[in-house]
Coordinates of C-alpha atoms in Angstrom, one line a residue:
V1 CA 27.6 7.4 -22.2
D2 CA 29.8 10.3 -21.0
S3 CA 29.8 12.4 -24.1
S4 CA 32.5 14.6 -22.8
D5 CA 35.1 11.9 -22.2
K6 CA 36.4 11.2 -25.7
E7 CA 39.4 9.3 -24.5
R8 CA 37.2 6.6 -22.8
V9 CA 34.4 6.3 -25.3
N10 CA 36.2 3.1 -26.6
I11 CA 35.5 1.5 -23.2
A12 CA 31.8 2.4 -23.5
E13 CA 31.9 0.8 -27.0
E14 CA 33.4 -2.4 -25.6
E15 CA 30.8 -2.6 -22.8
F16 CA 28.0 -1.8 -25.3
W17 CA 28.8 -4.7 -27.5
R18 CA 29.5 -7.0 -24.5
I19 CA 26.1 -6.3 -23.1
L20 CA 24.4 -6.7 -26.5
S21 CA 26.1 -10.1 -27.0
S22 CA 24.1 -11.5 -24.1
P23 CA 21.0 -13.6 -25.1
A24 CA 19.0 -11.6 -22.5
A25 CA 19.6 -8.4 -24.5
Q26 CA 18.2 -9.7 -27.8
N27 CA 15.1 -8.1 -29.2
I28 CA 14.8 -5.4 -26.6
P29 CA 14.4 -1.7 -27.3
L30 CA 17.8 0.1 -27.2
G31 CA 18.1 3.6 -25.7
I32 CA 21.4 5.3 -25.5
I33 CA 21.8 8.3 -23.2
A34 CA 24.5 10.7 -24.5
N35 CA 25.0 12.5 -21.2
K36 CA 26.9 15.7 -20.4
Q37 CA 25.7 17.6 -23.5
D38 CA 26.1 20.8 -21.4
I39 CA 29.9 20.5 -21.6
A40 CA 31.6 22.3 -24.5
G41 CA 33.2 19.9 -27.0
A42 CA 31.1 16.9 -25.9
L43 CA 30.3 14.3 -28.6
T44 CA 27.0 14.9 -30.4
P45 CA 24.4 12.2 -30.2
G46 CA 25.4 11.3 -33.8
E47 CA 29.0 11.1 -32.9
V48 CA 28.2 8.8 -29.9
A49 CA 26.2 6.6 -32.2
A50 CA 29.1 6.4 -34.6
Q51 CA 31.6 5.7 -31.9
L52 CA 29.4 2.8 -30.6
R53 CA 28.9 1.6 -34.2
V54 CA 25.2 1.2 -33.7
V55 CA 24.6 1.0 -37.5
E56 CA 26.1 -2.5 -37.2
L57 CA 23.0 -3.5 -35.3
G58 CA 21.2 -3.6 -38.6
P59 CA 17.9 -2.3 -39.7
N60 CA 15.8 -4.7 -37.6
R61 CA 17.2 -3.3 -34.3
P62 CA 15.7 0.1 -33.6
F63 CA 17.5 2.4 -31.3
M64 CA 17.3 5.9 -30.0
V65 CA 20.2 8.2 -28.9
F66 CA 19.1 10.8 -26.4
P67 CA 21.1 14.0 -25.9
T68 CA 21.0 14.7 -22.1
S69 CA 22.5 16.7 -19.3
M70 CA 21.8 15.6 -15.8
V71 CA 23.0 18.9 -14.6
T72 CA 20.6 21.0 -16.6
G73 CA 17.9 18.4 -17.0
E74 CA 18.0 18.6 -20.8
G75 CA 16.6 15.5 -22.5
V76 CA 15.6 13.7 -19.3
Q77 CA 11.9 14.1 -19.9
E78 CA 12.3 12.7 -23.4
V79 CA 14.0 9.6 -22.0
I80 CA 11.3 9.1 -19.4
E81 CA 8.6 9.5 -22.0
W82 CA 10.3 7.0 -24.3
L83 CA 10.7 4.5 -21.5
S84 CA 7.0 4.9 -20.6
A85 CA 5.9 4.5 -24.2
I86 CA 7.9 1.3 -24.8
N87 CA 6.6 -0.2 -21.6
S88 CA 3.0 0.5 -22.4

């Protein structure tokens, strides 16, 4: 998710729920990358989660929201480690 583009986060929300409505997306771990955290005024990971309405997934659908910046590399290692752990 482009955390700096507050005007288009609703498009990300629509796509998020469209993807999750697919039978293929059921019961898989959910990682959300809140990118562009290096930009002043970007949505925080909590704000991204709120905008995507992830709490509506319910308590049986675990998820992680990762604050990242592909420019600075912030958070990238954490995403890689999480992906590696869930695929072990």
